[in-house]
Amino acid sequence: MSHFQINLHEAIYSLSDALDLVGVTHIHHGKRVAFMAAECGKYLNWPRPQLDELFQAAILHDCGVSKTAVHAKLAQLEWELEGEHCDIGASLLASCALLRGLAPIVRHHHTHWSALQQLDLPPELKLAANCIYLVDRVDILTLKFVTSGTDILLGKDDIREQIHQHRG
Ligand SMILES: [Fe+2]
Ligand SMILES: [Fe+2]
């Protein structure tokens, strides 16, 4: 039997690079979501292991998307019906022993808090999934500024207001 030594962080980053090649209109989405989610976790004083898990789940959160057409649908704020990529992503992660723990977070990264809080899951997992959902939508809202070459900071109040309207 062969044995391999891998650096898990590098392997996850490589997977994220591969994902960037799928959503050609939305490059580095996973990395931006991961960095924003980690900043939220730091603000909330989450412990290091929880932050690591959040970052890893966030950087791979759309690993169930394999079509550019699905990426295009994801780039709409009100889009919520394409839950298939959450289940596919969770199944892919669950098939790998090193990434299995990220699967439930990825499965629920588009589950509304109203439904998520009813589920029998650990509270840290629900918060991680909902944190990714939040910053994922923030990243979608910044897209129009990025693509038009406008400074994102000019839109921060508008983005904050739109996110606030979807609270709860
Ligand atoms: Fe997604
Ligand atoms: Fe996403």
mmCIF file of C-alpha atoms and ligand atoms in Angstrom:
data_model
loop_
_atom_site.group_PDB
_atom_site.id
_atom_site.type_symbol
_atom_site.label_atom_id
_atom_site.label_comp_id
_atom_site.label_asym_id
_atom_site.label_seq_id
_atom_site.Cartn_x
_atom_site.Cartn_y
_atom_site.Cartn_z
ATOM 1 C CA MET A 1 0.000 0.000 0.000
ATOM 2 C CA SER A 2 1.328 3.427 -0.928
ATOM 3 C CA HIS A 3 1.585 6.251 1.577
ATOM 4 C CA PHE A 4 1.458 9.919 0.692
ATOM 5 C CA GLN A 5 2.260 12.930 2.774
ATOM 6 C CA ILE A 6 0.284 16.000 1.769
ATOM 7 C CA ASN A 7 -0.068 19.497 3.119
ATOM 8 C CA LEU A 8 -3.836 19.791 3.589
ATOM 9 C CA HIS A 9 -3.852 23.586 3.282
ATOM 10 C CA GLU A 10 -1.931 23.461 -0.001
ATOM 11 C CA ALA A 11 -4.177 20.700 -1.320
ATOM 12 C CA ILE A 12 -7.310 22.710 -0.486
ATOM 13 C CA TYR A 13 -5.826 25.825 -2.100
ATOM 14 C CA SER A 14 -5.052 23.803 -5.234
ATOM 15 C CA LEU A 15 -8.641 22.564 -5.343
ATOM 16 C CA SER A 16 -9.766 26.172 -5.083
ATOM 17 C CA ASP A 17 -7.519 27.094 -8.037
ATOM 18 C CA ALA A 18 -9.163 24.301 -10.024
ATOM 19 C CA LEU A 19 -12.624 25.638 -9.118
ATOM 20 C CA ASP A 20 -11.621 29.078 -10.402
ATOM 21 C CA LEU A 21 -11.170 27.546 -13.843
ATOM 22 C CA VAL A 22 -14.828 26.422 -13.890
ATOM 23 C CA GLY A 23 -16.597 29.686 -13.153
ATOM 24 C CA VAL A 24 -14.801 31.817 -15.696
ATOM 25 C CA THR A 25 -17.068 34.813 -15.087
ATOM 26 C CA HIS A 26 -16.604 34.646 -11.362
ATOM 27 C CA ILE A 27 -12.955 33.945 -10.697
ATOM 28 C CA HIS A 28 -11.581 33.751 -7.137
ATOM 29 C CA HIS A 29 -15.106 33.736 -5.667
ATOM 30 C CA GLY A 30 -14.239 30.932 -3.246
ATOM 31 C CA LYS A 31 -11.088 32.672 -2.050
ATOM 32 C CA ARG A 32 -12.877 35.989 -1.466
ATOM 33 C CA VAL A 33 -15.683 34.217 0.412
ATOM 34 C CA ALA A 34 -13.108 32.351 2.514
ATOM 35 C CA PHE A 35 -11.207 35.500 3.468
ATOM 36 C CA MET A 36 -14.398 37.403 4.310
ATOM 37 C CA ALA A 37 -15.789 34.486 6.324
ATOM 38 C CA ALA A 38 -12.526 34.198 8.259
ATOM 39 C CA GLU A 39 -12.619 37.927 9.023
ATOM 40 C CA CYS A 40 -16.149 37.504 10.400
ATOM 41 C CA GLY A 41 -14.997 34.558 12.492
ATOM 42 C CA LYS A 42 -12.068 36.574 13.877
ATOM 43 C CA TYR A 43 -14.416 39.449 14.707
ATOM 44 C CA LEU A 44 -16.574 36.967 16.634
ATOM 45 C CA ASN A 45 -13.488 35.614 18.432
ATOM 46 C CA TRP A 46 -13.967 32.086 17.157
ATOM 47 C CA PRO A 47 -11.218 29.703 18.278
ATOM 48 C CA ARG A 48 -8.460 28.798 15.787
ATOM 49 C CA PRO A 49 -9.705 25.264 14.911
ATOM 50 C CA GLN A 50 -13.189 26.659 14.179
ATOM 51 C CA LEU A 51 -11.672 29.437 12.051
ATOM 52 C CA ASP A 52 -9.620 26.897 10.087
ATOM 53 C CA GLU A 53 -12.701 24.785 9.423
ATOM 54 C CA LEU A 54 -14.684 27.863 8.388
ATOM 55 C CA PHE A 55 -11.954 28.975 5.980
ATOM 56 C CA GLN A 56 -11.611 25.513 4.438
ATOM 57 C CA ALA A 57 -15.363 25.042 4.015
ATOM 58 C CA ALA A 58 -15.696 28.556 2.588
ATOM 59 C CA ILE A 59 -12.912 28.226 0.035
ATOM 60 C CA LEU A 60 -14.498 24.993 -1.267
ATOM 61 C CA HIS A 61 -18.153 25.959 -0.713
ATOM 62 C CA ASP A 62 -19.081 25.882 -4.416
ATOM 63 C CA CYS A 63 -17.156 22.710 -5.238
ATOM 64 C CA GLY A 64 -20.459 21.155 -6.351
ATOM 65 C CA VAL A 65 -20.730 23.605 -9.254
ATOM 66 C CA SER A 66 -19.401 22.164 -12.472
ATOM 67 C CA LYS A 67 -21.099 24.327 -15.100
ATOM 68 C CA THR A 68 -20.517 27.963 -15.980
ATOM 69 C CA ALA A 69 -24.305 28.281 -16.502
ATOM 70 C CA VAL A 70 -24.853 27.387 -12.844
ATOM 71 C CA HIS A 71 -22.205 29.935 -11.815
ATOM 72 C CA ALA A 72 -24.150 32.581 -13.733
ATOM 73 C CA LYS A 73 -27.315 31.699 -11.796
ATOM 74 C CA LEU A 74 -25.408 31.920 -8.527
ATOM 75 C CA ALA A 75 -24.405 35.486 -9.375
ATOM 76 C CA GLN A 76 -27.926 36.787 -8.689
ATOM 77 C CA LEU A 77 -28.772 38.021 -5.232
ATOM 78 C CA GLU A 78 -32.272 36.537 -5.128
ATOM 79 C CA TRP A 79 -31.117 33.188 -6.440
ATOM 80 C CA GLU A 80 -31.940 30.452 -3.929
ATOM 81 C CA LEU A 81 -33.403 27.529 -5.831
ATOM 82 C CA GLU A 82 -30.275 25.777 -7.086
ATOM 83 C CA GLY A 83 -29.649 23.688 -3.988
ATOM 84 C CA GLU A 84 -28.256 20.827 -6.035
ATOM 85 C CA HIS A 85 -24.697 22.168 -5.966
ATOM 86 C CA CYS A 86 -24.821 22.205 -2.148
ATOM 87 C CA ASP A 87 -25.706 18.509 -2.032
ATOM 88 C CA ILE A 88 -23.219 17.578 -4.759
ATOM 89 C CA GLY A 89 -20.447 19.538 -3.031
ATOM 90 C CA ALA A 90 -21.244 17.937 0.323
ATOM 91 C CA SER A 91 -21.215 14.460 -1.236
ATOM 92 C CA LEU A 92 -17.854 15.104 -2.891
ATOM 93 C CA LEU A 93 -16.322 16.297 0.380
ATOM 94 C CA ALA A 94 -17.877 13.421 2.341
ATOM 95 C CA SER A 95 -16.126 10.972 0.009
ATOM 96 C CA CYS A 96 -12.697 12.191 1.194
ATOM 97 C CA ALA A 97 -11.652 11.308 4.737
ATOM 98 C CA LEU A 98 -9.642 14.526 5.182
ATOM 99 C CA LEU A 99 -12.478 16.794 4.045
ATOM 100 C CA ARG A 100 -15.471 14.901 5.424
ATOM 101 C CA GLY A 101 -15.950 17.319 8.317
ATOM 102 C CA LEU A 102 -16.591 20.195 5.909
ATOM 103 C CA ALA A 103 -19.475 18.430 4.148
ATOM 104 C CA PRO A 104 -22.373 19.510 6.433
ATOM 105 C CA ILE A 105 -21.260 23.146 6.298
ATOM 106 C CA VAL A 106 -21.121 23.081 2.505
ATOM 107 C CA ARG A 107 -24.498 21.289 2.343
ATOM 108 C CA HIS A 108 -26.147 24.204 4.143
ATOM 109 C CA HIS A 109 -24.339 27.205 2.653
ATOM 110 C CA HIS A 110 -27.586 28.356 0.996
ATOM 111 C CA THR A 111 -29.991 27.252 3.736
ATOM 112 C CA HIS A 112 -31.964 30.137 5.242
ATOM 113 C CA TRP A 113 -31.323 30.731 8.916
ATOM 114 C CA SER A 114 -35.061 30.237 9.578
ATOM 115 C CA ALA A 115 -34.751 26.638 8.329
ATOM 116 C CA LEU A 116 -31.194 26.037 9.493
ATOM 117 C CA GLN A 117 -31.913 26.824 13.114
ATOM 118 C CA GLN A 118 -34.598 24.093 13.170
ATOM 119 C CA LEU A 119 -32.109 21.394 12.128
ATOM 120 C CA ASP A 120 -30.492 19.024 14.584
ATOM 121 C CA LEU A 121 -26.922 20.152 13.954
ATOM 122 C CA PRO A 122 -24.181 21.580 16.188
ATOM 123 C CA PRO A 123 -24.570 25.362 16.619
ATOM 124 C CA GLU A 124 -20.982 26.010 15.377
ATOM 125 C CA LEU A 125 -21.793 24.208 12.147
ATOM 126 C CA LYS A 126 -24.970 26.240 11.608
ATOM 127 C CA LEU A 127 -23.115 29.494 12.260
ATOM 128 C CA ALA A 128 -20.312 28.542 9.871
ATOM 129 C CA ALA A 129 -22.793 27.659 7.104
ATOM 130 C CA ASN A 130 -24.744 30.872 7.643
ATOM 131 C CA CYS A 131 -21.559 32.966 7.760
ATOM 132 C CA ILE A 132 -20.575 31.556 4.354
ATOM 133 C CA TYR A 133 -24.078 32.263 3.041
ATOM 134 C CA LEU A 134 -23.823 35.886 4.205
ATOM 135 C CA VAL A 135 -20.404 36.679 2.765
ATOM 136 C CA ASP A 136 -21.230 34.744 -0.413
ATOM 137 C CA ARG A 137 -24.095 37.181 -1.040
ATOM 138 C CA VAL A 138 -21.833 40.129 -0.214
ATOM 139 C CA ASP A 139 -19.375 38.908 -2.836
ATOM 140 C CA ILE A 140 -22.197 38.639 -5.391
ATOM 141 C CA LEU A 141 -23.228 42.227 -4.670
ATOM 142 C CA THR A 142 -19.676 43.496 -5.174
ATOM 143 C CA LEU A 143 -19.478 41.887 -8.623
ATOM 144 C CA LYS A 144 -21.150 44.740 -10.499
ATOM 145 C CA PHE A 145 -18.610 47.159 -9.045
ATOM 146 C CA VAL A 146 -15.680 44.910 -9.892
ATOM 147 C CA THR A 147 -16.850 44.273 -13.450
ATOM 148 C CA SER A 148 -17.542 47.964 -14.118
ATOM 149 C CA GLY A 149 -14.200 49.026 -12.642
ATOM 150 C CA THR A 150 -15.919 51.071 -9.914
ATOM 151 C CA ASP A 151 -14.373 51.253 -6.449
ATOM 152 C CA ILE A 152 -16.202 48.742 -4.219
ATOM 153 C CA LEU A 153 -16.100 51.220 -1.349
ATOM 154 C CA LEU A 154 -18.497 53.477 -3.274
ATOM 155 C CA GLY A 155 -21.099 50.738 -3.032
ATOM 156 C CA LYS A 156 -20.566 49.617 0.532
ATOM 157 C CA ASP A 157 -23.623 51.419 1.951
ATOM 158 C CA ASP A 158 -25.857 50.036 -0.786
ATOM 159 C CA ILE A 159 -24.453 46.525 -0.300
ATOM 160 C CA ARG A 160 -24.891 46.770 3.468
ATOM 161 C CA GLU A 161 -28.510 47.918 3.015
ATOM 162 C CA GLN A 162 -29.349 45.062 0.661
ATOM 163 C CA ILE A 163 -27.846 42.509 3.027
ATOM 164 C CA HIS A 164 -29.693 44.104 5.938
ATOM 165 C CA GLN A 165 -32.997 43.734 4.078
ATOM 166 C CA HIS A 166 -32.423 39.957 3.984
ATOM 167 C CA ARG A 167 -31.638 39.649 7.685
ATOM 168 C CA GLY A 168 -33.315 36.957 9.734
HETATM 169 FE FE FE B 1 -23.175 28.282 -3.533
HETATM 170 FE FE FE B 2 -20.744 30.886 -3.769
#
